Amino acid sequence: MSQPDFHAFRRGDAVPPFTIRVRADDARAYLAATGESEVTTALWAEHAPPLAVGALLLAGLMDEVPLPAGAVHIGQDFEFVHPIPLGADVEVRMLIAQQSVRGGQNVIVFGSELSCGGVVAMRGRTMRSEEH
């Protein structure tokens, strides 16, 4: 199956759903990379650190929709509403919440909803831009 074309997205289009998983090793590596203390690390013995989930979401999006040359990630916001157990499968659903051309830039906003065990765990928005 071919990957979606960044240039062809329009508001309401869906990115094919995909699954991510935060393993204990992933969580430890994330916490070490961000300089978290042992006390903070102990807080995440059973659940995924929320921003580690966000990082995996963005990596998964890059796998599903490669950015064209010159495109940049311009921001994101996440709302974490339920903890995600380490090792659990997390279903990612994304759609194009906004697509516009501003100042010669094609700006696409991906809306996201992540579910674990049928429960919504996170909602968010990720913005990407490229020269049009």
PDB file of C-alpha atoms in Angstrom:
ATOM      1  CA  MET A   1       0.000   0.000   0.000  1.00  0.00           C
ATOM      2  CA  SER A   2       1.384   3.427  -0.907  1.00  0.00           C
ATOM      3  CA  GLN A   3       1.829   6.138   1.687  1.00  0.00           C
ATOM      4  CA  PRO A   4      -0.390   9.232   1.712  1.00  0.00           C
ATOM      5  CA  ASP A   5       0.921  12.294  -0.113  1.00  0.00           C
ATOM      6  CA  PHE A   6       1.518  15.291   2.164  1.00  0.00           C
ATOM      7  CA  HIS A   7       0.522  17.634  -0.695  1.00  0.00           C
ATOM      8  CA  ALA A   8      -2.800  15.898  -1.344  1.00  0.00           C
ATOM      9  CA  PHE A   9      -4.233  16.175   2.181  1.00  0.00           C
ATOM     10  CA  ARG A  10      -7.374  18.223   2.679  1.00  0.00           C
ATOM     11  CA  ARG A  11      -9.411  18.971   5.783  1.00  0.00           C
ATOM     12  CA  GLY A  12     -11.277  15.859   6.958  1.00  0.00           C
ATOM     13  CA  ASP A  13      -8.913  13.351   5.314  1.00  0.00           C
ATOM     14  CA  ALA A  14      -7.756  10.517   7.567  1.00  0.00           C
ATOM     15  CA  VAL A  15      -4.258   9.136   8.011  1.00  0.00           C
ATOM     16  CA  PRO A  16      -4.384   5.329   8.008  1.00  0.00           C
ATOM     17  CA  PRO A  17      -4.690   4.178  11.658  1.00  0.00           C
ATOM     18  CA  PHE A  18      -1.554   2.751  13.232  1.00  0.00           C
ATOM     19  CA  THR A  19      -0.453   1.302  16.562  1.00  0.00           C
ATOM     20  CA  ILE A  20       2.347   2.350  18.905  1.00  0.00           C
ATOM     21  CA  ARG A  21       3.606   0.730  22.100  1.00  0.00           C
ATOM     22  CA  VAL A  22       5.755   2.173  24.908  1.00  0.00           C
ATOM     23  CA  ARG A  23       7.841  -0.653  26.357  1.00  0.00           C
ATOM     24  CA  ALA A  24       9.595  -0.365  29.729  1.00  0.00           C
ATOM     25  CA  ASP A  25      12.959  -0.003  27.945  1.00  0.00           C
ATOM     26  CA  ASP A  26      11.546   2.812  25.786  1.00  0.00           C
ATOM     27  CA  ALA A  27      10.290   4.619  28.886  1.00  0.00           C
ATOM     28  CA  ARG A  28      13.638   4.273  30.674  1.00  0.00           C
ATOM     29  CA  ALA A  29      15.525   5.505  27.604  1.00  0.00           C
ATOM     30  CA  TYR A  30      13.165   8.477  27.254  1.00  0.00           C
ATOM     31  CA  LEU A  31      13.525   9.395  30.926  1.00  0.00           C
ATOM     32  CA  ALA A  32      17.326   9.072  30.766  1.00  0.00           C
ATOM     33  CA  ALA A  33      17.463  11.229  27.629  1.00  0.00           C
ATOM     34  CA  THR A  34      15.375  13.949  29.291  1.00  0.00           C
ATOM     35  CA  GLY A  35      17.530  13.910  32.443  1.00  0.00           C
ATOM     36  CA  GLU A  36      14.798  12.781  34.820  1.00  0.00           C
ATOM     37  CA  SER A  37      15.847  11.890  38.358  1.00  0.00           C
ATOM     38  CA  GLU A  38      15.559   8.392  39.820  1.00  0.00           C
ATOM     39  CA  VAL A  39      12.585   9.605  41.888  1.00  0.00           C
ATOM     40  CA  THR A  40      10.737  10.741  38.774  1.00  0.00           C
ATOM     41  CA  THR A  41      11.715   7.570  36.927  1.00  0.00           C
ATOM     42  CA  ALA A  42      10.192   5.477  39.737  1.00  0.00           C
ATOM     43  CA  LEU A  43       6.846   7.239  39.141  1.00  0.00           C
ATOM     44  CA  TRP A  44       6.738   5.643  35.687  1.00  0.00           C
ATOM     45  CA  ALA A  45       7.317   2.007  36.676  1.00  0.00           C
ATOM     46  CA  GLU A  46       3.890   0.895  35.388  1.00  0.00           C
ATOM     47  CA  HIS A  47       2.694   3.618  33.009  1.00  0.00           C
ATOM     48  CA  ALA A  48       4.211   5.363  30.018  1.00  0.00           C
ATOM     49  CA  PRO A  49       5.499   8.901  30.557  1.00  0.00           C
ATOM     50  CA  PRO A  50       3.019  11.039  28.603  1.00  0.00           C
ATOM     51  CA  LEU A  51       5.568  12.904  26.525  1.00  0.00           C
ATOM     52  CA  ALA A  52       7.250   9.611  25.601  1.00  0.00           C
ATOM     53  CA  VAL A  53       3.882   8.643  24.115  1.00  0.00           C
ATOM     54  CA  GLY A  54       3.822  11.979  22.283  1.00  0.00           C
ATOM     55  CA  ALA A  55       7.309  11.350  20.882  1.00  0.00           C
ATOM     56  CA  LEU A  56       6.275   7.895  19.624  1.00  0.00           C
ATOM     57  CA  LEU A  57       3.132   9.412  18.093  1.00  0.00           C
ATOM     58  CA  LEU A  58       5.241  11.893  16.115  1.00  0.00           C
ATOM     59  CA  ALA A  59       7.652   9.133  15.026  1.00  0.00           C
ATOM     60  CA  GLY A  60       4.700   6.998  13.929  1.00  0.00           C
ATOM     61  CA  LEU A  61       3.274   9.901  11.947  1.00  0.00           C
ATOM     62  CA  MET A  62       6.639  10.297  10.168  1.00  0.00           C
ATOM     63  CA  ASP A  63       6.506   6.595   9.262  1.00  0.00           C
ATOM     64  CA  GLU A  64       2.966   6.934   7.890  1.00  0.00           C
ATOM     65  CA  VAL A  65       3.346  10.320   6.167  1.00  0.00           C
ATOM     66  CA  PRO A  66       6.937  11.166   5.294  1.00  0.00           C
ATOM     67  CA  LEU A  67       7.582  14.888   5.147  1.00  0.00           C
ATOM     68  CA  PRO A  68       8.633  16.273   1.776  1.00  0.00           C
ATOM     69  CA  ALA A  69      12.013  17.989   1.486  1.00  0.00           C
ATOM     70  CA  GLY A  70      11.856  21.408   3.133  1.00  0.00           C
ATOM     71  CA  ALA A  71       8.906  20.564   5.384  1.00  0.00           C
ATOM     72  CA  VAL A  72       9.170  21.271   9.095  1.00  0.00           C
ATOM     73  CA  HIS A  73       7.389  20.330  12.289  1.00  0.00           C
ATOM     74  CA  ILE A  74       6.121  23.616  13.735  1.00  0.00           C
ATOM     75  CA  GLY A  75       4.443  22.506  16.942  1.00  0.00           C
ATOM     76  CA  GLN A  76       2.095  20.246  18.802  1.00  0.00           C
ATOM     77  CA  ASP A  77      -0.191  20.224  21.782  1.00  0.00           C
ATOM     78  CA  PHE A  78      -1.323  17.166  23.688  1.00  0.00           C
ATOM     79  CA  GLU A  79      -4.033  16.523  26.263  1.00  0.00           C
ATOM     80  CA  PHE A  80      -3.417  13.328  28.233  1.00  0.00           C
ATOM     81  CA  VAL A  81      -6.664  12.071  29.760  1.00  0.00           C
ATOM     82  CA  HIS A  82      -5.906   8.493  30.834  1.00  0.00           C
ATOM     83  CA  PRO A  83      -2.700   6.662  31.795  1.00  0.00           C
ATOM     84  CA  ILE A  84      -1.233   4.178  29.322  1.00  0.00           C
ATOM     85  CA  PRO A  85       0.220   0.981  30.802  1.00  0.00           C
ATOM     86  CA  LEU A  86       3.754   0.130  29.696  1.00  0.00           C
ATOM     87  CA  GLY A  87       3.719  -2.447  26.910  1.00  0.00           C
ATOM     88  CA  ALA A  88       0.101  -1.821  25.933  1.00  0.00           C
ATOM     89  CA  ASP A  89      -0.941  -1.389  22.321  1.00  0.00           C
ATOM     90  CA  VAL A  90      -2.098   2.164  21.643  1.00  0.00           C
ATOM     91  CA  GLU A  91      -4.323   2.755  18.623  1.00  0.00           C
ATOM     92  CA  VAL A  92      -3.605   6.037  16.852  1.00  0.00           C
ATOM     93  CA  ARG A  93      -6.253   7.740  14.739  1.00  0.00           C
ATOM     94  CA  MET A  94      -5.394  10.978  12.975  1.00  0.00           C
ATOM     95  CA  LEU A  95      -7.239  13.242  10.607  1.00  0.00           C
ATOM     96  CA  ILE A  96      -6.535  16.509   8.898  1.00  0.00           C
ATOM     97  CA  ALA A  97      -8.075  19.135  11.172  1.00  0.00           C
ATOM     98  CA  GLN A  98      -6.884  22.030   9.025  1.00  0.00           C
ATOM     99  CA  GLN A  99      -5.070  22.571   5.728  1.00  0.00           C
ATOM    100  CA  SER A 100      -4.275  26.010   4.421  1.00  0.00           C
ATOM    101  CA  VAL A 101      -1.721  28.026   2.512  1.00  0.00           C
ATOM    102  CA  ARG A 102      -0.381  30.989   4.481  1.00  0.00           C
ATOM    103  CA  GLY A 103       2.422  33.249   3.358  1.00  0.00           C
ATOM    104  CA  GLY A 104       3.508  30.719   0.750  1.00  0.00           C
ATOM    105  CA  GLN A 105       3.536  27.887   3.286  1.00  0.00           C
ATOM    106  CA  ASN A 106       1.313  24.798   3.079  1.00  0.00           C
ATOM    107  CA  VAL A 107       0.269  24.282   6.716  1.00  0.00           C
ATOM    108  CA  ILE A 108      -1.348  21.023   7.772  1.00  0.00           C
ATOM    109  CA  VAL A 109      -2.739  20.389  11.254  1.00  0.00           C
ATOM    110  CA  PHE A 110      -3.142  16.722  12.158  1.00  0.00           C
ATOM    111  CA  GLY A 111      -5.734  16.081  14.872  1.00  0.00           C
ATOM    112  CA  SER A 112      -5.035  12.922  16.871  1.00  0.00           C
ATOM    113  CA  GLU A 113      -6.792  10.619  19.286  1.00  0.00           C
ATOM    114  CA  LEU A 114      -5.003   7.740  20.988  1.00  0.00           C
ATOM    115  CA  SER A 115      -6.903   4.891  22.615  1.00  0.00           C
ATOM    116  CA  CYS A 116      -5.739   2.064  24.815  1.00  0.00           C
ATOM    117  CA  GLY A 117      -8.051  -0.826  25.623  1.00  0.00           C
ATOM    118  CA  GLY A 118     -10.969   1.084  24.082  1.00  0.00           C
ATOM    119  CA  VAL A 119     -10.405   4.111  26.349  1.00  0.00           C
ATOM    120  CA  VAL A 120      -9.257   7.465  24.967  1.00  0.00           C
ATOM    121  CA  ALA A 121      -5.879   8.209  26.516  1.00  0.00           C
ATOM    122  CA  MET A 122      -4.741  11.288  24.592  1.00  0.00           C
ATOM    123  CA  ARG A 123      -5.984  13.940  22.193  1.00  0.00           C
ATOM    124  CA  GLY A 124      -3.776  16.354  20.364  1.00  0.00           C
ATOM    125  CA  ARG A 125      -2.794  18.419  17.373  1.00  0.00           C
ATOM    126  CA  THR A 126       0.443  18.391  15.390  1.00  0.00           C
ATOM    127  CA  MET A 127       1.332  21.129  12.913  1.00  0.00           C
ATOM    128  CA  ARG A 128       3.569  20.631   9.849  1.00  0.00           C
ATOM    129  CA  SER A 129       4.484  23.164   7.191  1.00  0.00           C
ATOM    130  CA  GLU A 130       6.326  23.300   3.884  1.00  0.00           C
ATOM    131  CA  GLU A 131       6.982  25.981   1.300  1.00  0.00           C
ATOM    132  CA  HIS A 132       4.198  25.923  -1.270  1.00  0.00           C
TER     133      HIS A 132
END
